[in-house]
Amino acid sequence: MPFWKKMFNKKQAVYYPRAIVQGKPVETETIAKDLTKISTVSNSDVQAVLGDIAGVMHTRMSQGKSVHIKGLGYFRYVLDTTGMKSLDDFDFQKQVKAVRIEFIPERSKLSNGTYTRALVDSDELEWIELSPETKDTTPGGEDEDDNQSGNPLG
């Protein structure tokens, strides 16, 4: 069951619900053990494959490809850049501020014509409200930068 809290956005002066991640992230070893329980693959085999997936994905994305992991979604490189008003001022190296990975969850079409995203089955999620006094236990602390936590998924 995922958690949420009422949060206040100082810039817009509005309250909004915010998903809260509790505790430490689930590590690769735990995911490997969970996958081992539902497959015929050993824990060490799962960990070996998961350990190599980042390098393989980087190699493919550095070739200008996106990577599709069936049932999970799509990954690709995207650029954070600044624009120039004139083509004469255009300089790729100076305009690129960062390279990021964009993840787009896989989606499937439902019988009513709408889509659902992988990893998000709204019918099965029961959201639990945390009181404002509940401390955020994620690395990096609580409410950094008005909605950005130190947790990469927070």
mmCIF file of C-alpha atoms in Angstrom:
data_model
loop_
_atom_site.group_PDB
_atom_site.id
_atom_site.type_symbol
_atom_site.label_atom_id
_atom_site.label_comp_id
_atom_site.label_asym_id
_atom_site.label_seq_id
_atom_site.Cartn_x
_atom_site.Cartn_y
_atom_site.Cartn_z
ATOM 1 C CA MET A 1 0.000 0.000 0.000
ATOM 2 C CA PRO A 2 1.505 3.330 -1.030
ATOM 3 C CA PHE A 3 1.432 6.397 1.199
ATOM 4 C CA TRP A 4 0.597 10.067 0.692
ATOM 5 C CA LYS A 5 0.664 13.322 2.647
ATOM 6 C CA LYS A 6 -0.949 16.729 2.308
ATOM 7 C CA MET A 7 1.777 19.138 1.187
ATOM 8 C CA PHE A 8 1.886 22.918 0.756
ATOM 9 C CA ASN A 9 3.443 24.543 -2.316
ATOM 10 C CA LYS A 10 4.792 27.931 -1.183
ATOM 11 C CA LYS A 11 5.180 29.333 -4.703
ATOM 12 C CA GLN A 12 1.584 28.633 -5.760
ATOM 13 C CA ALA A 13 0.099 28.774 -2.238
ATOM 14 C CA VAL A 14 -1.900 25.577 -2.704
ATOM 15 C CA TYR A 15 -2.185 22.233 -0.924
ATOM 16 C CA TYR A 16 -1.788 19.046 -2.902
ATOM 17 C CA PRO A 17 -1.445 15.311 -2.200
ATOM 18 C CA ARG A 18 2.097 13.964 -2.540
ATOM 19 C CA ALA A 19 3.144 10.326 -2.771
ATOM 20 C CA ILE A 20 5.586 9.476 0.016
ATOM 21 C CA VAL A 21 8.244 6.777 -0.109
ATOM 22 C CA GLN A 22 8.865 5.223 3.293
ATOM 23 C CA GLY A 23 12.106 3.650 4.405
ATOM 24 C CA LYS A 24 15.081 2.591 2.359
ATOM 25 C CA PRO A 25 14.850 1.543 -1.305
ATOM 26 C CA VAL A 26 14.382 -2.142 -2.085
ATOM 27 C CA GLU A 27 17.790 -3.294 -3.283
ATOM 28 C CA THR A 28 18.734 -5.550 -6.203
ATOM 29 C CA GLU A 29 19.328 -8.522 -3.916
ATOM 30 C CA THR A 30 15.743 -8.415 -2.638
ATOM 31 C CA ILE A 31 14.321 -8.075 -6.155
ATOM 32 C CA ALA A 32 16.474 -11.033 -7.225
ATOM 33 C CA LYS A 33 15.161 -13.150 -4.343
ATOM 34 C CA ASP A 34 11.563 -12.187 -5.220
ATOM 35 C CA LEU A 35 12.119 -13.110 -8.885
ATOM 36 C CA THR A 36 13.711 -16.405 -7.868
ATOM 37 C CA LYS A 37 10.554 -17.318 -5.937
ATOM 38 C CA ILE A 38 8.342 -16.916 -9.028
ATOM 39 C CA SER A 39 10.664 -18.448 -11.635
ATOM 40 C CA THR A 40 12.996 -21.356 -12.240
ATOM 41 C CA VAL A 41 16.075 -19.106 -12.284
ATOM 42 C CA SER A 42 18.507 -19.091 -9.371
ATOM 43 C CA ASN A 43 19.147 -16.041 -7.225
ATOM 44 C CA SER A 44 22.750 -15.738 -8.456
ATOM 45 C CA ASP A 45 21.622 -15.907 -12.100
ATOM 46 C CA VAL A 46 19.032 -13.164 -11.563
ATOM 47 C CA GLN A 47 21.571 -10.947 -9.773
ATOM 48 C CA ALA A 48 24.117 -11.482 -12.557
ATOM 49 C CA VAL A 49 21.645 -10.379 -15.224
ATOM 50 C CA LEU A 50 20.345 -7.414 -13.201
ATOM 51 C CA GLY A 51 23.939 -6.393 -12.471
ATOM 52 C CA ASP A 52 24.746 -6.207 -16.178
ATOM 53 C CA ILE A 53 21.545 -4.577 -17.432
ATOM 54 C CA ALA A 54 22.693 -0.963 -16.895
ATOM 55 C CA GLY A 55 25.807 -1.422 -19.029
ATOM 56 C CA VAL A 56 23.891 -3.149 -21.803
ATOM 57 C CA MET A 57 21.205 -0.455 -21.787
ATOM 58 C CA HIS A 58 23.880 2.271 -21.921
ATOM 59 C CA THR A 59 25.535 0.597 -24.908
ATOM 60 C CA ARG A 60 22.269 0.434 -26.857
ATOM 61 C CA MET A 61 21.135 3.946 -25.923
ATOM 62 C CA SER A 62 24.566 5.348 -26.834
ATOM 63 C CA GLN A 63 23.889 3.929 -30.324
ATOM 64 C CA GLY A 64 20.867 6.234 -30.552
ATOM 65 C CA LYS A 65 18.340 3.518 -29.714
ATOM 66 C CA SER A 66 15.647 3.382 -27.079
ATOM 67 C CA VAL A 67 15.477 0.282 -24.894
ATOM 68 C CA HIS A 68 12.157 -1.512 -24.404
ATOM 69 C CA ILE A 69 11.864 -3.923 -21.493
ATOM 70 C CA LYS A 70 8.627 -5.786 -22.083
ATOM 71 C CA GLY A 71 6.157 -5.337 -19.268
ATOM 72 C CA LEU A 72 8.157 -2.461 -17.800
ATOM 73 C CA GLY A 73 8.588 0.267 -20.400
ATOM 74 C CA TYR A 74 10.927 2.307 -22.552
ATOM 75 C CA PHE A 75 14.199 4.052 -21.680
ATOM 76 C CA ARG A 76 16.085 6.637 -23.760
ATOM 77 C CA TYR A 77 18.565 9.468 -23.439
ATOM 78 C CA VAL A 78 17.178 13.022 -23.397
ATOM 79 C CA LEU A 79 19.008 16.342 -23.185
ATOM 80 C CA ASP A 80 18.561 19.320 -20.875
ATOM 81 C CA THR A 81 19.581 22.248 -23.069
ATOM 82 C CA THR A 82 19.433 25.996 -23.465
ATOM 83 C CA GLY A 83 18.263 27.618 -26.680
ATOM 84 C CA MET A 84 19.946 30.164 -28.934
ATOM 85 C CA LYS A 85 18.110 32.808 -30.909
ATOM 86 C CA SER A 86 20.492 32.598 -33.854
ATOM 87 C CA LEU A 87 21.902 29.585 -35.680
ATOM 88 C CA ASP A 88 25.232 31.451 -35.741
ATOM 89 C CA ASP A 89 25.347 31.120 -31.917
ATOM 90 C CA PHE A 90 24.392 27.419 -31.957
ATOM 91 C CA ASP A 91 26.988 25.311 -30.086
ATOM 92 C CA PHE A 92 25.946 21.806 -29.067
ATOM 93 C CA GLN A 93 28.630 21.407 -26.391
ATOM 94 C CA LYS A 94 27.791 24.707 -24.684
ATOM 95 C CA GLN A 95 24.016 24.301 -24.937
ATOM 96 C CA VAL A 96 23.783 20.806 -23.427
ATOM 97 C CA LYS A 97 23.505 21.164 -19.667
ATOM 98 C CA ALA A 98 22.796 17.519 -18.765
ATOM 99 C CA VAL A 99 22.008 14.109 -20.211
ATOM 100 C CA ARG A 100 19.146 12.297 -18.485
ATOM 101 C CA ILE A 101 17.331 9.001 -18.879
ATOM 102 C CA GLU A 102 13.641 9.233 -19.734
ATOM 103 C CA PHE A 103 11.494 6.310 -18.647
ATOM 104 C CA ILE A 104 8.071 5.800 -20.198
ATOM 105 C CA PRO A 105 6.094 2.986 -18.557
ATOM 106 C CA GLU A 106 4.631 0.374 -20.865
ATOM 107 C CA ARG A 107 0.935 0.813 -21.467
ATOM 108 C CA SER A 108 -1.850 -1.472 -22.517
ATOM 109 C CA LYS A 109 -5.269 -0.688 -23.909
ATOM 110 C CA LEU A 110 -8.253 -1.572 -21.755
ATOM 111 C CA SER A 111 -11.601 -2.791 -23.075
ATOM 112 C CA ASN A 112 -13.164 0.655 -22.531
ATOM 113 C CA GLY A 113 -10.632 2.271 -24.874
ATOM 114 C CA THR A 114 -8.479 3.866 -22.175
ATOM 115 C CA TYR A 115 -4.901 2.909 -21.365
ATOM 116 C CA THR A 116 -3.211 1.696 -18.211
ATOM 117 C CA ARG A 117 0.499 2.025 -17.458
ATOM 118 C CA ALA A 118 2.805 -0.764 -16.345
ATOM 119 C CA LEU A 119 3.480 -0.768 -12.604
ATOM 120 C CA VAL A 120 0.290 1.248 -11.991
ATOM 121 C CA ASP A 121 -2.858 -0.746 -11.424
ATOM 122 C CA SER A 122 -5.058 1.908 -9.839
ATOM 123 C CA ASP A 123 -7.771 -0.619 -8.990
ATOM 124 C CA GLU A 124 -5.374 -2.554 -6.773
ATOM 125 C CA LEU A 125 -3.709 0.414 -5.047
ATOM 126 C CA GLU A 126 -4.984 1.373 -1.609
ATOM 127 C CA TRP A 127 -3.450 4.740 -0.725
ATOM 128 C CA ILE A 128 -2.895 5.426 2.970
ATOM 129 C CA GLU A 129 -2.733 9.021 4.236
ATOM 130 C CA LEU A 130 0.159 9.788 6.564
ATOM 131 C CA SER A 131 -0.354 12.483 9.169
ATOM 132 C CA PRO A 132 1.623 15.711 8.727
ATOM 133 C CA GLU A 133 3.654 14.756 11.812
ATOM 134 C CA THR A 134 4.937 11.554 10.175
ATOM 135 C CA LYS A 135 8.632 11.988 9.497
ATOM 136 C CA ASP A 136 9.982 11.126 6.061
ATOM 137 C CA THR A 137 12.412 8.246 6.482
ATOM 138 C CA THR A 138 13.880 8.436 2.995
ATOM 139 C CA PRO A 139 17.543 9.365 2.513
ATOM 140 C CA GLY A 140 17.933 13.113 2.049
ATOM 141 C CA GLY A 141 15.309 14.249 4.515
ATOM 142 C CA GLU A 142 11.853 15.719 4.200
ATOM 143 C CA ASP A 143 10.422 18.310 1.821
ATOM 144 C CA GLU A 144 13.658 19.391 0.156
ATOM 145 C CA ASP A 145 13.200 22.006 -2.539
ATOM 146 C CA ASP A 146 9.425 22.116 -2.095
ATOM 147 C CA ASN A 147 8.584 18.678 -3.517
ATOM 148 C CA GLN A 148 12.010 17.200 -4.257
ATOM 149 C CA SER A 149 13.398 14.644 -1.818
ATOM 150 C CA GLY A 150 16.849 13.154 -1.729
ATOM 151 C CA ASN A 151 15.315 9.858 -2.807
ATOM 152 C CA PRO A 152 15.447 9.605 -6.618
ATOM 153 C CA LEU A 153 11.902 8.239 -6.619
ATOM 154 C CA GLY A 154 10.529 10.375 -3.794
#
